[in-house]
Amino acid sequence: MPLYELIQEAYDRLRKRVRRTELIYSHHYTERLGLPLYFKCENLQRTGSFKIRGALNFMTAQTREALKNGVITASAGNHAQGVAFSADLLGVKATIYMPEITPPQKVQATRDYGAEIVLVGKNFDEACVAAQEAQRSTGALFVHPFDDELVMAGQATIALEILEELPDVQNLLIPVGGGGLIAGIAAAIRDRSPRVRIIGVESTAAQSMSVSFAAGTPCEVPVKVTLADGIAVKRPGQLTLPIIRACVDEIVLVEEEEIAQSIVSLLERTKLLVEGAGAVPLAALLHGKVRELRGKTICLLSGGNIDVKTIAQVVERGLLAAGRYLRLTVELDDLPGALARLATDIAETRANIFHISHDRRSKSLALGRTDVSLELETRGDGHIRAVIEHLEMKGYALTVE
């Protein structure tokens, strides 16, 4: 059956089972970027990401006989929760293989849906190999996270929702990992609205799709640690890549600091919580990775499953990258009043001391000297430069981190 027919079937199958997520117009980013910007909020979807669409479509399309031994899959979190939720809904046993580095919040969320969890491997690809080996011995049905037409069709129901609500959309930015999401959406868009510009966004820490897109064949590319762990895949899909090359206009890359800044910006400006993978489309826009955009533009916020510990780290990194914090070390005479004078001089710049610590024991320090490490709240890069210039003018020896 042609993929578009599978997509229409998926839409009819899922319309009462998954949330029709909000398409939100952003006044702030529209003014900032100079083009009408909307967010498709799959971070508000059931289980916290778009992945439920593909998993549920795949499983509800199966016979009871096919599901009798349960289902098995591998995932770093979002697909795991989608499969676990769908299995629970259908009364089917689910076994999920997850990388050992998966955040505990994602492991527990998956377990809460009733799935059996197996932690194995350093990354998704190693967990996937283990899951496929287990599938052969158990007879369970393997639910691929992205390289399956039914999974792609489920993800593509997002496109039909978008076209119903905003039929004159002109640009669509989509996170890219293994390719199931963007392949499904691009296939649906090209069939219904071929003039839409479709742009995939990857992290520079996981570039397998952009490398494969250029080469014309699936390539394995090492994955580094990334905030966008949901799209960190070493090798894209065999089925997804040809669709992407035929239907997607371009794939761009964003840096880790740009992802962090976008997560923080979305929290501050829209009150939307997204995970790293969900923030990459906005990161591409905010940092000029896409040129000559015109007309109504949508960023797909693919998921919001981010744990509290990561949020704290991301907020700190995002604020540092955005020039909202300044870390520096000042060498002072170890005398009464020296620290008070430093604090006064900093106050003159209107920077706020967020954290301060003393170190008199460093071997590099001369006797009678002390290092003072400071974290300052600032108002941006211009303010940071003003603070540094002011302190240097006062005669302080600074080391900026």
Tab-separated table of C-alpha atoms in Angstrom:
chain	number	residue	atom	x	y	z
A	1	MET	CA	0.000	0.000	0.000
A	2	PRO	CA	1.395	3.499	-0.832
A	3	LEU	CA	2.689	5.361	2.201
A	4	TYR	CA	0.145	8.173	1.891
A	5	GLU	CA	-2.738	5.665	2.109
A	6	LEU	CA	-1.131	4.213	5.249
A	7	ILE	CA	-0.923	7.755	6.662
A	8	GLN	CA	-4.636	8.371	6.043
A	9	GLU	CA	-5.487	5.034	7.665
A	10	ALA	CA	-3.301	5.955	10.642
A	11	TYR	CA	-5.074	9.292	10.984
A	12	ASP	CA	-8.471	7.574	11.088
A	13	ARG	CA	-7.151	4.932	13.497
A	14	LEU	CA	-5.513	7.336	15.960
A	15	ARG	CA	-7.768	10.388	15.927
A	16	LYS	CA	-9.674	9.317	19.064
A	17	ARG	CA	-6.691	7.673	20.763
A	18	VAL	CA	-4.008	10.365	20.776
A	19	ARG	CA	-4.132	14.038	21.640
A	20	ARG	CA	-4.560	16.512	18.809
A	21	THR	CA	-1.772	18.747	20.017
A	22	GLU	CA	-1.952	22.527	20.010
A	23	LEU	CA	-0.552	24.697	17.241
A	24	ILE	CA	0.472	27.866	19.081
A	25	TYR	CA	1.269	31.211	17.461
A	26	SER	CA	4.197	32.966	19.162
A	27	HIS	CA	4.033	36.770	19.271
A	28	HIS	CA	7.481	36.986	20.872
A	29	TYR	CA	9.388	34.904	18.321
A	30	THR	CA	7.418	36.345	15.420
A	31	GLU	CA	8.640	39.814	16.382
A	32	ARG	CA	12.155	38.596	17.141
A	33	LEU	CA	12.631	36.641	13.909
A	34	GLY	CA	10.546	38.759	11.569
A	35	LEU	CA	8.326	35.938	10.298
A	36	PRO	CA	5.069	34.390	11.576
A	37	LEU	CA	6.165	31.541	13.862
A	38	TYR	CA	4.067	28.717	15.280
A	39	PHE	CA	4.877	25.785	17.566
A	40	LYS	CA	3.337	22.339	17.061
A	41	CYS	CA	3.393	21.122	20.657
A	42	GLU	CA	4.030	17.385	20.691
A	43	ASN	CA	5.716	18.007	24.044
A	44	LEU	CA	2.116	18.148	25.338
A	45	GLN	CA	1.213	14.781	23.766
A	46	ARG	CA	0.263	11.763	25.888
A	47	THR	CA	3.520	10.184	27.181
A	48	GLY	CA	5.242	13.511	26.488
A	49	SER	CA	6.253	13.059	22.846
A	50	PHE	CA	5.110	12.266	19.305
A	51	LYS	CA	6.379	8.689	19.607
A	52	ILE	CA	3.049	7.371	20.870
A	53	ARG	CA	1.600	7.973	17.399
A	54	GLY	CA	3.922	5.585	15.575
A	55	ALA	CA	3.949	2.937	18.288
A	56	LEU	CA	0.183	2.864	18.689
A	57	ASN	CA	-0.457	2.868	14.945
A	58	PHE	CA	1.949	-0.054	14.458
A	59	MET	CA	0.410	-2.112	17.249
A	60	THR	CA	-3.254	-1.441	16.494
A	61	ALA	CA	-2.620	-2.489	12.881
A	62	GLN	CA	-1.520	-5.981	14.028
A	63	THR	CA	-3.642	-9.086	14.521
A	64	ARG	CA	-4.077	-10.581	17.980
A	65	GLU	CA	-2.081	-13.580	16.756
A	66	ALA	CA	0.883	-11.333	15.888
A	67	LEU	CA	0.771	-9.807	19.375
A	68	LYS	CA	0.339	-13.042	21.340
A	69	ASN	CA	4.013	-13.171	22.460
A	70	GLY	CA	4.081	-9.497	23.327
A	71	VAL	CA	6.176	-6.704	21.857
A	72	ILE	CA	9.812	-5.769	22.268
A	73	THR	CA	11.774	-2.667	21.328
A	74	ALA	CA	14.796	-0.503	22.068
A	75	SER	CA	14.659	3.162	22.993
A	76	ALA	CA	16.381	5.937	24.910
A	77	GLY	CA	13.032	6.961	26.381
A	78	ASN	CA	10.275	8.429	24.214
A	79	HIS	CA	9.623	5.454	21.945
A	80	ALA	CA	9.858	3.256	25.045
A	81	GLN	CA	7.023	5.137	26.708
A	82	GLY	CA	4.959	5.096	23.517
A	83	VAL	CA	5.312	1.325	23.173
A	84	ALA	CA	4.715	0.708	26.886
A	85	PHE	CA	1.585	2.885	26.888
A	86	SER	CA	0.228	1.228	23.734
A	87	ALA	CA	0.923	-2.263	25.070
A	88	ASP	CA	-0.854	-1.458	28.312
A	89	LEU	CA	-3.823	-0.082	26.356
A	90	LEU	CA	-4.045	-3.264	24.278
A	91	GLY	CA	-3.315	-5.682	27.130
A	92	VAL	CA	-0.036	-6.860	25.604
A	93	LYS	CA	3.269	-7.610	27.353
A	94	ALA	CA	6.050	-5.130	26.525
A	95	THR	CA	9.797	-5.531	27.016
A	96	ILE	CA	11.925	-2.428	26.498
A	97	TYR	CA	15.709	-2.424	26.057
A	98	MET	CA	17.163	0.924	27.113
A	99	PRO	CA	20.770	2.198	27.151
A	100	GLU	CA	22.460	2.109	30.546
A	101	ILE	CA	22.833	5.920	30.485
A	102	THR	CA	19.069	6.513	30.128
A	103	PRO	CA	17.943	9.089	32.732
A	104	PRO	CA	16.156	7.417	35.685
A	105	GLN	CA	13.059	9.549	35.090
A	106	LYS	CA	12.574	8.037	31.628
A	107	VAL	CA	13.196	4.507	32.911
A	108	GLN	CA	10.658	4.923	35.700
A	109	ALA	CA	8.069	6.562	33.438
A	110	THR	CA	8.312	3.575	31.080
A	111	ARG	CA	8.091	1.105	33.945
A	112	ASP	CA	5.011	2.916	35.272
A	113	TYR	CA	3.161	1.915	32.084
A	114	GLY	CA	3.781	-1.723	32.976
A	115	ALA	CA	6.724	-2.551	30.728
A	116	GLU	CA	9.651	-4.780	31.656
A	117	ILE	CA	12.893	-2.789	31.406
A	118	VAL	CA	16.303	-4.163	30.413
A	119	LEU	CA	19.200	-1.714	30.725
A	120	VAL	CA	21.972	-2.638	28.306
A	121	GLY	CA	24.564	-0.948	26.104
A	122	LYS	CA	26.208	2.446	25.986
A	123	ASN	CA	23.760	3.958	23.488
A	124	PHE	CA	20.555	3.330	21.532
A	125	ASP	CA	22.284	1.307	18.807
A	126	GLU	CA	23.779	-1.193	21.268
A	127	ALA	CA	20.440	-1.519	23.069
A	128	CYS	CA	18.743	-2.099	19.708
A	129	VAL	CA	21.097	-4.959	18.822
A	130	ALA	CA	20.349	-6.612	22.174
A	131	ALA	CA	16.592	-6.169	21.701
A	132	GLN	CA	16.676	-7.728	18.229
A	133	GLU	CA	18.632	-10.721	19.544
A	134	ALA	CA	16.042	-11.180	22.327
A	135	GLN	CA	13.208	-10.892	19.800
A	136	ARG	CA	14.550	-13.836	17.814
A	137	SER	CA	14.559	-16.059	20.899
A	138	THR	CA	11.210	-14.965	22.401
A	139	GLY	CA	9.039	-14.552	19.327
A	140	ALA	CA	7.856	-11.152	20.513
A	141	LEU	CA	6.971	-8.601	17.843
A	142	PHE	CA	9.712	-6.015	17.335
A	143	VAL	CA	8.466	-2.414	17.169
A	144	HIS	CA	11.140	-0.406	15.391
A	145	PRO	CA	11.538	3.169	16.661
A	146	PHE	CA	11.675	4.669	13.173
A	147	ASP	CA	12.439	2.318	10.256
A	148	ASP	CA	8.949	0.972	9.614
A	149	GLU	CA	6.164	2.231	7.334
A	150	LEU	CA	3.423	1.880	9.963
A	151	VAL	CA	5.544	3.802	12.470
A	152	MET	CA	6.257	6.515	9.892
A	153	ALA	CA	2.561	6.694	9.029
A	154	GLY	CA	1.657	7.189	12.670
A	155	GLN	CA	4.131	10.037	13.064
A	156	ALA	CA	2.808	11.580	9.819
A	157	THR	CA	-0.601	12.188	11.391
A	158	ILE	CA	1.042	15.340	12.795
A	159	ALA	CA	1.256	16.668	9.231
A	160	LEU	CA	-2.451	16.139	8.571
A	161	GLU	CA	-3.320	18.014	11.761
A	162	ILE	CA	-1.057	20.886	10.709
A	163	LEU	CA	-2.530	21.118	7.201
A	164	GLU	CA	-6.083	21.141	8.541
A	165	GLU	CA	-5.309	23.968	10.960
A	166	LEU	CA	-2.764	25.993	8.958
A	167	PRO	CA	-3.142	25.018	5.282
A	168	ASP	CA	-1.000	27.939	4.071
A	169	VAL	CA	2.073	26.977	6.099
A	170	GLN	CA	5.228	27.695	4.092
A	171	ASN	CA	8.097	26.320	6.222
A	172	LEU	CA	8.315	23.379	8.595
A	173	LEU	CA	11.329	22.616	10.824
A	174	ILE	CA	11.522	19.078	12.214
A	175	PRO	CA	14.014	17.296	14.526
A	176	VAL	CA	15.910	14.456	12.837
A	177	GLY	CA	17.236	11.254	14.369
A	178	GLY	CA	16.643	7.938	12.638
A	179	GLY	CA	14.199	9.672	10.321
A	180	GLY	CA	10.789	8.173	11.092
A	181	LEU	CA	9.244	11.492	12.115
A	182	ILE	CA	10.514	13.651	9.271
A	183	ALA	CA	10.043	10.932	6.631
A	184	GLY	CA	6.402	10.414	7.543
A	185	ILE	CA	5.621	14.126	7.800
A	186	ALA	CA	7.491	14.987	4.595
A	187	ALA	CA	5.671	12.276	2.646
A	188	ALA	CA	2.303	13.590	3.814
A	189	ILE	CA	3.201	17.229	3.156
A	190	ARG	CA	4.553	16.554	-0.335
A	191	ASP	CA	1.358	14.742	-1.300
A	192	ARG	CA	-0.964	17.486	-0.043
A	193	SER	CA	1.067	20.704	-0.147
A	194	PRO	CA	4.211	20.256	-2.271
A	195	ARG	CA	5.402	23.874	-2.024
A	196	VAL	CA	6.094	23.732	1.742
A	197	ARG	CA	9.790	24.016	2.557
A	198	ILE	CA	10.759	21.119	4.843
A	199	ILE	CA	13.925	21.459	6.922
A	200	GLY	CA	15.414	18.798	9.167
A	201	VAL	CA	17.524	19.742	12.185
A	202	GLU	CA	20.221	17.597	13.819
A	203	SER	CA	22.702	18.109	16.623
A	204	THR	CA	26.347	18.360	15.575
A	205	ALA	CA	26.960	15.613	18.150
A	206	ALA	CA	24.846	13.163	16.114
A	207	GLN	CA	25.149	13.842	12.381
A	208	SER	CA	24.273	10.483	10.835
A	209	MET	CA	21.286	11.729	8.838
A	210	SER	CA	22.975	14.794	7.341
A	211	VAL	CA	26.008	12.689	6.347
A	212	SER	CA	23.743	9.995	4.885
A	213	PHE	CA	21.566	12.630	3.170
A	214	ALA	CA	24.634	13.958	1.364
A	215	ALA	CA	26.046	10.495	0.569
A	216	GLY	CA	22.781	8.996	-0.665
A	217	THR	CA	23.142	5.876	1.472
A	218	PRO	CA	22.819	5.161	5.222
A	219	CYS	CA	26.149	5.915	6.911
A	220	GLU	CA	27.221	5.083	10.434
A	221	VAL	CA	28.556	8.131	12.283
A	222	PRO	CA	29.833	8.071	15.902
A	223	VAL	CA	27.530	9.776	18.385
A	224	LYS	CA	28.824	12.121	21.083
A	225	VAL	CA	27.055	13.010	24.317
A	226	THR	CA	24.270	15.449	23.482
A	227	LEU	CA	21.365	17.255	25.116
A	228	ALA	CA	19.319	15.997	22.159
A	229	ASP	CA	19.562	12.350	23.219
A	230	GLY	CA	16.192	11.595	21.614
A	231	ILE	CA	17.707	12.084	18.136
A	232	ALA	CA	21.172	10.637	18.841
A	233	VAL	CA	21.296	7.755	16.347
A	234	LYS	CA	24.491	6.345	14.791
A	235	ARG	CA	22.817	5.126	11.604
A	236	PRO	CA	19.557	6.336	10.014
A	237	GLY	CA	16.865	4.058	8.675
A	238	GLN	CA	17.125	2.082	5.452
A	239	LEU	CA	13.479	2.910	4.677
A	240	THR	CA	13.454	6.475	5.947
A	241	LEU	CA	16.473	7.832	4.056
A	242	PRO	CA	15.108	7.513	0.481
A	243	ILE	CA	11.896	9.299	1.507
A	244	ILE	CA	13.873	12.051	3.207
A	245	ARG	CA	16.146	12.557	0.198
A	246	ALA	CA	13.102	12.763	-2.073
A	247	CYS	CA	10.929	14.997	0.103
A	248	VAL	CA	13.119	17.084	2.455
A	249	ASP	CA	14.731	20.303	1.221
A	250	GLU	CA	17.718	20.437	3.561
A	251	ILE	CA	19.163	19.312	6.887
A	252	VAL	CA	20.975	21.766	9.159
A	253	LEU	CA	23.058	21.310	12.303
A	254	VAL	CA	22.932	23.046	15.685
A	255	GLU	CA	25.465	23.148	18.530
A	256	GLU	CA	24.924	22.013	22.113
A	257	GLU	CA	24.995	25.556	23.527
A	258	GLU	CA	22.421	26.619	20.963
A	259	ILE	CA	20.131	23.782	22.059
A	260	ALA	CA	20.545	24.769	25.719
A	261	GLN	CA	19.744	28.416	24.964
A	262	SER	CA	16.607	27.402	23.091
A	263	ILE	CA	15.337	25.221	25.953
A	264	VAL	CA	15.798	28.142	28.354
A	265	SER	CA	14.268	30.616	25.918
A	266	LEU	CA	11.155	28.466	25.432
A	267	LEU	CA	10.746	28.173	29.200
A	268	GLU	CA	11.065	31.900	29.717
A	269	ARG	CA	9.132	33.193	26.733
A	270	THR	CA	6.423	30.614	26.108
A	271	LYS	CA	6.303	28.619	29.375
A	272	LEU	CA	6.781	25.452	27.313
A	273	LEU	CA	9.078	22.733	28.646
A	274	VAL	CA	10.868	20.786	25.916
A	275	GLU	CA	13.665	18.235	25.858
A	276	GLY	CA	16.834	18.776	23.852
A	277	ALA	CA	15.555	17.030	20.730
A	278	GLY	CA	12.408	19.133	20.820
A	279	ALA	CA	14.368	22.383	20.979
A	280	VAL	CA	16.567	21.895	17.907
A	281	PRO	CA	14.150	23.481	15.371
A	282	LEU	CA	13.982	26.741	17.336
A	283	ALA	CA	17.770	26.620	17.863
A	284	ALA	CA	18.206	26.514	14.086
A	285	LEU	CA	16.057	29.623	13.652
A	286	LEU	CA	17.503	31.623	16.540
A	287	HIS	CA	21.073	31.024	15.400
A	288	GLY	CA	20.621	31.672	11.692
A	289	LYS	CA	21.099	28.118	10.438
A	290	VAL	CA	18.294	28.495	7.895
A	291	ARG	CA	18.455	31.259	5.288
A	292	GLU	CA	15.832	33.228	3.386
A	293	LEU	CA	12.736	32.033	5.215
A	294	ARG	CA	9.483	33.765	4.361
A	295	GLY	CA	5.899	33.187	5.379
A	296	LYS	CA	4.218	31.112	8.059
A	297	THR	CA	6.735	28.836	9.758
A	298	ILE	CA	6.242	25.964	12.192
A	299	CYS	CA	8.755	24.520	14.644
A	300	LEU	CA	7.816	20.997	15.709
A	301	LEU	CA	8.479	20.646	19.449
A	302	SER	CA	8.781	16.870	19.337
A	303	GLY	CA	8.894	16.063	23.055
A	304	GLY	CA	9.054	17.341	26.608
A	305	ASN	CA	10.539	14.417	28.546
A	306	ILE	CA	13.436	16.042	30.344
A	307	ASP	CA	14.381	15.157	33.922
A	308	VAL	CA	14.794	17.706	36.703
A	309	LYS	CA	18.567	17.217	37.015
A	310	THR	CA	19.054	17.850	33.310
A	311	ILE	CA	16.811	20.911	33.459
A	312	ALA	CA	19.062	22.433	36.134
A	313	GLN	CA	22.192	21.758	34.074
A	314	VAL	CA	20.599	23.034	30.886
A	315	VAL	CA	19.357	26.236	32.493
A	316	GLU	CA	22.847	26.971	33.794
A	317	ARG	CA	24.458	26.239	30.402
A	318	GLY	CA	21.817	28.190	28.558
A	319	LEU	CA	22.191	31.250	30.756
A	320	LEU	CA	25.984	31.126	30.465
A	321	ALA	CA	25.803	30.824	26.691
A	322	ALA	CA	23.308	33.685	26.505
A	323	GLY	CA	25.537	36.003	28.519
A	324	ARG	CA	23.312	35.953	31.570
A	325	TYR	CA	26.045	34.638	33.881
A	326	LEU	CA	29.722	35.470	34.156
A	327	ARG	CA	32.228	33.199	35.871
A	328	LEU	CA	35.581	34.679	36.765
A	329	THR	CA	38.433	34.390	39.244
A	330	VAL	CA	40.053	37.447	40.853
A	331	GLU	CA	43.405	37.390	42.695
A	332	LEU	CA	43.397	39.604	45.799
A	333	ASP	CA	45.658	40.548	48.668
A	334	ASP	CA	44.593	38.410	51.637
A	335	LEU	CA	43.856	41.440	53.824
A	336	PRO	CA	40.815	42.666	55.753
A	337	GLY	CA	38.549	44.745	53.528
A	338	ALA	CA	39.885	43.441	50.181
A	339	LEU	CA	36.821	41.312	49.534
A	340	ALA	CA	34.471	44.112	50.608
A	341	ARG	CA	36.155	46.486	48.120
A	342	LEU	CA	35.773	43.899	45.346
A	343	ALA	CA	32.071	43.497	46.148
A	344	THR	CA	31.636	47.288	46.076
A	345	ASP	CA	33.385	47.565	42.721
A	346	ILE	CA	31.172	44.829	41.296
A	347	ALA	CA	28.070	46.561	42.669
A	348	GLU	CA	29.048	49.683	40.711
A	349	THR	CA	28.540	47.684	37.484
A	350	ARG	CA	25.021	46.605	38.600
A	351	ALA	CA	26.005	42.939	38.322
A	352	ASN	CA	24.689	40.660	41.059
A	353	ILE	CA	26.973	38.238	42.931
A	354	PHE	CA	25.281	34.851	42.631
A	355	HIS	CA	28.032	32.705	44.171
A	356	ILE	CA	31.442	33.389	45.727
A	357	SER	CA	34.262	31.234	47.136
A	358	HIS	CA	37.794	31.775	48.526
A	359	ASP	CA	40.919	29.705	47.881
A	360	ARG	CA	44.102	30.498	49.861
A	361	ARG	CA	45.727	27.089	49.369
A	362	SER	CA	46.573	27.003	45.669
A	363	LYS	CA	50.258	26.266	45.050
A	364	SER	CA	50.306	28.873	42.290
A	365	LEU	CA	49.444	31.670	44.740
A	366	ALA	CA	52.078	33.814	46.362
A	367	LEU	CA	52.047	34.051	50.132
A	368	GLY	CA	49.511	36.609	51.278
A	369	ARG	CA	47.370	36.285	48.165
A	370	THR	CA	43.974	34.621	47.657
A	371	ASP	CA	41.852	33.570	44.705
A	372	VAL	CA	38.195	34.599	44.746
A	373	SER	CA	35.924	32.698	42.358
A	374	LEU	CA	32.717	34.497	41.453
A	375	GLU	CA	29.539	33.798	39.532
A	376	LEU	CA	27.756	36.994	38.549
A	377	GLU	CA	24.264	37.525	37.179
A	378	THR	CA	24.484	39.809	34.169
A	379	ARG	CA	22.196	41.305	31.534
A	380	GLY	CA	23.916	40.005	28.413
A	381	ASP	CA	27.183	40.038	26.504
A	382	GLY	CA	27.454	43.838	26.495
A	383	HIS	CA	27.055	43.964	30.254
A	384	ILE	CA	29.689	41.240	30.671
A	385	ARG	CA	32.204	43.267	28.675
A	386	ALA	CA	31.404	46.335	30.791
A	387	VAL	CA	31.939	44.393	34.039
A	388	ILE	CA	35.299	43.021	32.874
A	389	GLU	CA	36.487	46.438	31.659
A	390	HIS	CA	35.436	48.088	34.919
A	391	LEU	CA	37.272	45.573	37.102
A	392	GLU	CA	40.406	45.693	34.957
A	393	MET	CA	40.341	49.493	35.160
A	394	LYS	CA	40.258	49.115	38.962
A	395	GLY	CA	43.487	47.097	38.753
A	396	TYR	CA	42.190	43.565	39.367
A	397	ALA	CA	43.893	40.540	37.768
A	398	LEU	CA	41.047	38.520	36.226
A	399	THR	CA	40.653	35.068	34.762
A	400	VAL	CA	37.376	34.676	32.875
A	401	GLU	CA	36.064	31.120	32.532
